[in-house]
Coordinates of C-alpha atoms in Angstrom, one line a residue:
X1 CA 196.0 109.9 -24.0
X2 CA 193.3 109.3 -26.6
X3 CA 193.5 105.6 -26.0
X4 CA 193.2 106.1 -22.2
X5 CA 190.2 108.3 -22.7
X6 CA 188.5 105.7 -24.9
X7 CA 189.2 103.0 -22.3
X8 CA 187.7 105.1 -19.6
X9 CA 184.6 105.8 -21.7
X10 CA 184.3 102.1 -22.4
X11 CA 184.5 101.2 -18.8
X12 CA 181.9 103.8 -18.0
X13 CA 179.4 102.4 -20.5
X14 CA 180.1 98.9 -19.1
X15 CA 179.3 100.1 -15.6
X16 CA 176.1 101.7 -16.9
X17 CA 175.0 98.5 -18.5
X18 CA 175.9 96.4 -15.6
X19 CA 174.1 98.7 -13.2
X20 CA 171.0 98.4 -15.2
X21 CA 171.1 94.6 -15.1
X22 CA 171.9 94.6 -11.4
X23 CA 169.0 96.9 -10.7
X24 CA 166.6 94.7 -12.7
X25 CA 167.8 91.6 -10.8
X26 CA 167.2 93.3 -7.5
X27 CA 163.7 94.5 -8.6
X28 CA 162.6 91.2 -9.9
X29 CA 163.1 92.0 -13.5
X30 CA 160.5 94.8 -13.6
X31 CA 163.0 97.6 -14.0
X32 CA 164.3 98.5 -17.4
X33 CA 167.9 97.3 -17.8
X34 CA 169.1 98.6 -21.1
X35 CA 171.2 101.3 -19.4
X36 CA 171.3 104.9 -20.4
X37 CA 173.4 104.3 -23.5
X38 CA 171.0 101.8 -25.1
X39 CA 167.9 103.7 -23.9
X40 CA 169.2 106.7 -25.8
X41 CA 169.5 104.5 -28.9
X42 CA 173.3 104.8 -29.2
X43 CA 174.9 102.3 -31.4
X44 CA 178.5 103.7 -31.7
X45 CA 181.6 101.6 -31.5
X46 CA 182.1 102.2 -27.8
X47 CA 178.6 101.1 -26.9
X48 CA 178.8 97.9 -29.0
X49 CA 182.2 97.2 -27.4
X50 CA 180.6 97.5 -24.0
X51 CA 177.8 95.2 -25.0
X52 CA 180.5 92.7 -26.1
X53 CA 182.2 93.0 -22.7
X54 CA 178.9 92.3 -21.0
X55 CA 178.1 89.4 -23.3
X56 CA 175.2 87.2 -22.3
X57 CA 174.8 89.1 -19.0
X58 CA 173.0 91.9 -20.8
X59 CA 170.1 89.4 -21.2
X60 CA 170.5 87.9 -17.7
X61 CA 167.1 89.2 -16.3
X62 CA 165.4 87.2 -19.0
X63 CA 167.4 84.1 -18.2
X64 CA 167.0 84.2 -14.5
X65 CA 163.5 85.8 -14.1
X66 CA 161.8 85.0 -17.4
X67 CA 161.2 88.7 -18.1
X68 CA 161.1 89.2 -21.8
X69 CA 164.0 91.5 -23.1
X70 CA 163.1 94.6 -25.0
X71 CA 164.1 94.8 -28.7
X72 CA 166.9 97.2 -27.8
X73 CA 168.7 94.6 -25.7
X74 CA 168.3 91.9 -28.4
X75 CA 169.4 94.1 -31.2
X76 CA 172.4 95.3 -29.2
X77 CA 173.6 91.8 -28.3
X78 CA 173.0 90.5 -31.9
X79 CA 174.8 93.5 -33.4
X80 CA 177.8 93.2 -31.0
X81 CA 178.1 89.4 -31.6
X82 CA 178.2 90.1 -35.4
X83 CA 180.6 93.0 -35.0
X84 CA 183.1 91.2 -32.7
X85 CA 183.3 87.5 -33.7
X86 CA 186.3 85.6 -32.3
X87 CA 189.3 85.3 -34.5
X88 CA 190.6 81.9 -35.5
X89 CA 192.7 80.6 -32.6
X90 CA 191.1 83.0 -30.1
X91 CA 191.7 82.4 -26.4
X92 CA 189.2 80.2 -24.7
X93 CA 187.7 83.1 -22.8
X94 CA 187.0 85.0 -26.0
X95 CA 185.6 82.0 -27.8
X96 CA 183.4 80.9 -24.9
X97 CA 182.1 84.4 -24.2
X98 CA 181.0 84.7 -27.9
X99 CA 179.3 81.2 -27.6
X100 CA 177.5 82.4 -24.5
X101 CA 176.2 85.5 -26.3
X102 CA 174.8 83.4 -29.1
X103 CA 173.2 81.0 -26.7
X104 CA 171.6 83.8 -24.8
X105 CA 170.2 85.2 -28.0
X106 CA 168.9 81.8 -29.0
X107 CA 167.1 81.4 -25.6
X108 CA 165.6 84.8 -25.9
X109 CA 164.5 84.8 -29.5
X110 CA 165.2 81.5 -31.3
X111 CA 163.9 82.2 -34.8
X112 CA 166.3 85.0 -35.9
X113 CA 169.2 83.6 -34.0
X114 CA 169.8 80.7 -36.3
X115 CA 171.2 77.3 -35.1
X116 CA 173.4 77.3 -32.0
X117 CA 177.1 77.4 -32.4
X118 CA 179.3 74.4 -31.7
X119 CA 181.1 74.6 -28.3
X120 CA 184.7 75.8 -28.4
X121 CA 187.6 73.8 -27.0
X122 CA 187.5 72.4 -23.5
X123 CA 191.0 71.1 -22.7
X124 CA 191.6 74.0 -20.3
X125 CA 188.8 72.8 -18.0
X126 CA 190.9 69.7 -17.3
X127 CA 194.4 71.1 -17.6
X128 CA 194.3 74.5 -15.9
X129 CA 195.6 75.0 -12.4
X130 CA 192.9 75.9 -9.9
X131 CA 194.1 79.5 -9.9
X132 CA 193.9 79.8 -13.7
X133 CA 190.6 77.9 -13.8
X134 CA 189.1 80.3 -11.3
X135 CA 190.3 83.3 -13.3
X136 CA 188.8 81.9 -16.5
X137 CA 185.5 80.9 -14.9
X138 CA 185.2 84.4 -13.3
X139 CA 185.6 86.0 -16.7
X140 CA 183.0 83.5 -18.1
X141 CA 180.5 84.0 -15.2
X142 CA 177.8 84.9 -17.7
X143 CA 177.7 81.2 -18.6
X144 CA 176.6 80.4 -15.0
X145 CA 172.9 80.2 -15.6
X146 CA 170.5 77.5 -14.1
X147 CA 169.4 74.9 -16.7
X148 CA 172.1 75.9 -19.2
X149 CA 174.1 72.8 -20.0
X150 CA 177.6 73.4 -21.4
X151 CA 181.0 71.9 -21.2
X152 CA 182.1 74.8 -19.0
X153 CA 179.3 74.2 -16.5
X154 CA 180.1 70.4 -16.4
X155 CA 183.8 71.1 -16.1
X156 CA 183.3 73.5 -13.3
X157 CA 181.2 70.9 -11.5
X158 CA 184.0 68.4 -11.7
X159 CA 186.3 70.9 -10.0
X160 CA 184.0 72.5 -7.5
X161 CA 186.6 72.3 -4.7
X162 CA 189.1 74.1 -6.9
X163 CA 186.6 76.8 -7.6
X164 CA 186.0 77.2 -3.9
X165 CA 189.7 77.5 -3.3
X166 CA 189.9 80.1 -6.0
X167 CA 187.0 82.1 -4.4
X168 CA 188.8 82.2 -1.1
X169 CA 192.1 83.3 -2.8
X170 CA 190.3 86.0 -4.8
X171 CA 188.8 87.4 -1.5
X172 CA 192.2 87.3 0.2
X173 CA 193.7 89.2 -2.8
X174 CA 190.9 91.7 -2.7
X175 CA 190.1 90.8 -6.3
X176 CA 186.4 91.5 -6.0
X177 CA 185.4 91.0 -9.6
X178 CA 187.1 87.5 -9.6
X179 CA 185.6 86.7 -6.3
X180 CA 182.1 87.7 -7.4
X181 CA 182.4 85.7 -10.6
X182 CA 183.6 82.6 -8.8
X183 CA 180.9 83.1 -6.2
X184 CA 178.3 83.1 -9.0
X185 CA 179.6 79.7 -10.2
X186 CA 179.6 78.3 -6.7
X187 CA 175.9 79.4 -6.3
X188 CA 175.1 77.2 -9.4
X189 CA 177.3 74.2 -8.5
X190 CA 176.4 71.2 -6.3
X191 CA 178.5 69.9 -3.4
X192 CA 180.1 73.2 -2.5
X193 CA 181.8 72.7 0.9
X194 CA 179.6 74.1 3.7
X195 CA 182.8 75.3 5.5
X196 CA 183.2 77.9 2.7
X197 CA 180.4 80.0 4.1
X198 CA 179.4 81.2 0.6
X199 CA 176.4 83.4 1.6
X200 CA 178.5 85.3 4.1
X201 CA 181.3 85.5 1.5
X202 CA 179.0 86.9 -1.1
X203 CA 177.8 89.6 1.4
X204 CA 181.5 90.5 2.1
X205 CA 182.4 90.7 -1.6
X206 CA 179.4 92.9 -2.4
X207 CA 180.3 95.2 0.5
X208 CA 183.9 95.5 -0.4
X209 CA 183.1 95.8 -4.1
X210 CA 181.7 99.2 -3.4
X211 CA 180.3 101.0 -6.4
X212 CA 181.5 98.4 -9.0
X213 CA 178.3 97.5 -10.8
X214 CA 179.9 94.4 -12.3
X215 CA 180.5 93.0 -8.8
X216 CA 176.9 93.9 -7.8
X217 CA 175.5 92.1 -10.9
X218 CA 177.4 88.9 -10.2
X219 CA 176.5 88.8 -6.5
X220 CA 172.8 89.5 -7.1
X221 CA 172.8 86.7 -9.8
X222 CA 174.4 84.4 -7.2
X223 CA 171.8 85.3 -4.6
X224 CA 168.9 84.6 -6.9
X225 CA 170.3 81.2 -7.8
X226 CA 170.9 80.5 -4.1
X227 CA 167.4 81.5 -3.2
X228 CA 165.8 79.3 -5.8
X229 CA 164.0 82.2 -7.4
X230 CA 165.9 81.9 -10.7
X231 CA 164.3 79.5 -13.2

């Protein structure tokens, strides 16, 4: 029961943070996006865990719109990255998510961030089935940022048709978070099949995602990239 309560609390804080980022993306980066938890100065374990779940996306308005992040966001991401480093042999999603957080910190504030981390392993980008690839990329949607060169972005570009297939599959399975994450990657990639109807698909995913702020964040990021507003 206690574990279930902690999980629910964590998901609530994640939703709060994602809602703040989504609102800032919709408002052109002018709205504060720290979320209620960080605005109140909370640094407890649940808040840091939620920041770790959000990863680089907590700094997404800075990456897409050039709006400077506040010290609260930078401190939260830096503290979470230090508190939850990937263990040796960590799964690719975990290792790459951590790498993305450190990259976002380096973009936002290079001096204290130190040198960039080396990229984790990439064999999965070649070997995964299109279903597994789409799942991993959706989890790593925070790495889908214009101008950010990484092995994940290059690998996704080489398999753009597979990502498109995965997007359609996620929509059919009503997996709105996976569909939104895959849609964000497709907004970044070149040579997406026109028959996919990505813009209409993103509209549908946002509608069906309902009140899930994580879905809204990914869809709004995708729209900014599609519109050319993002840097």
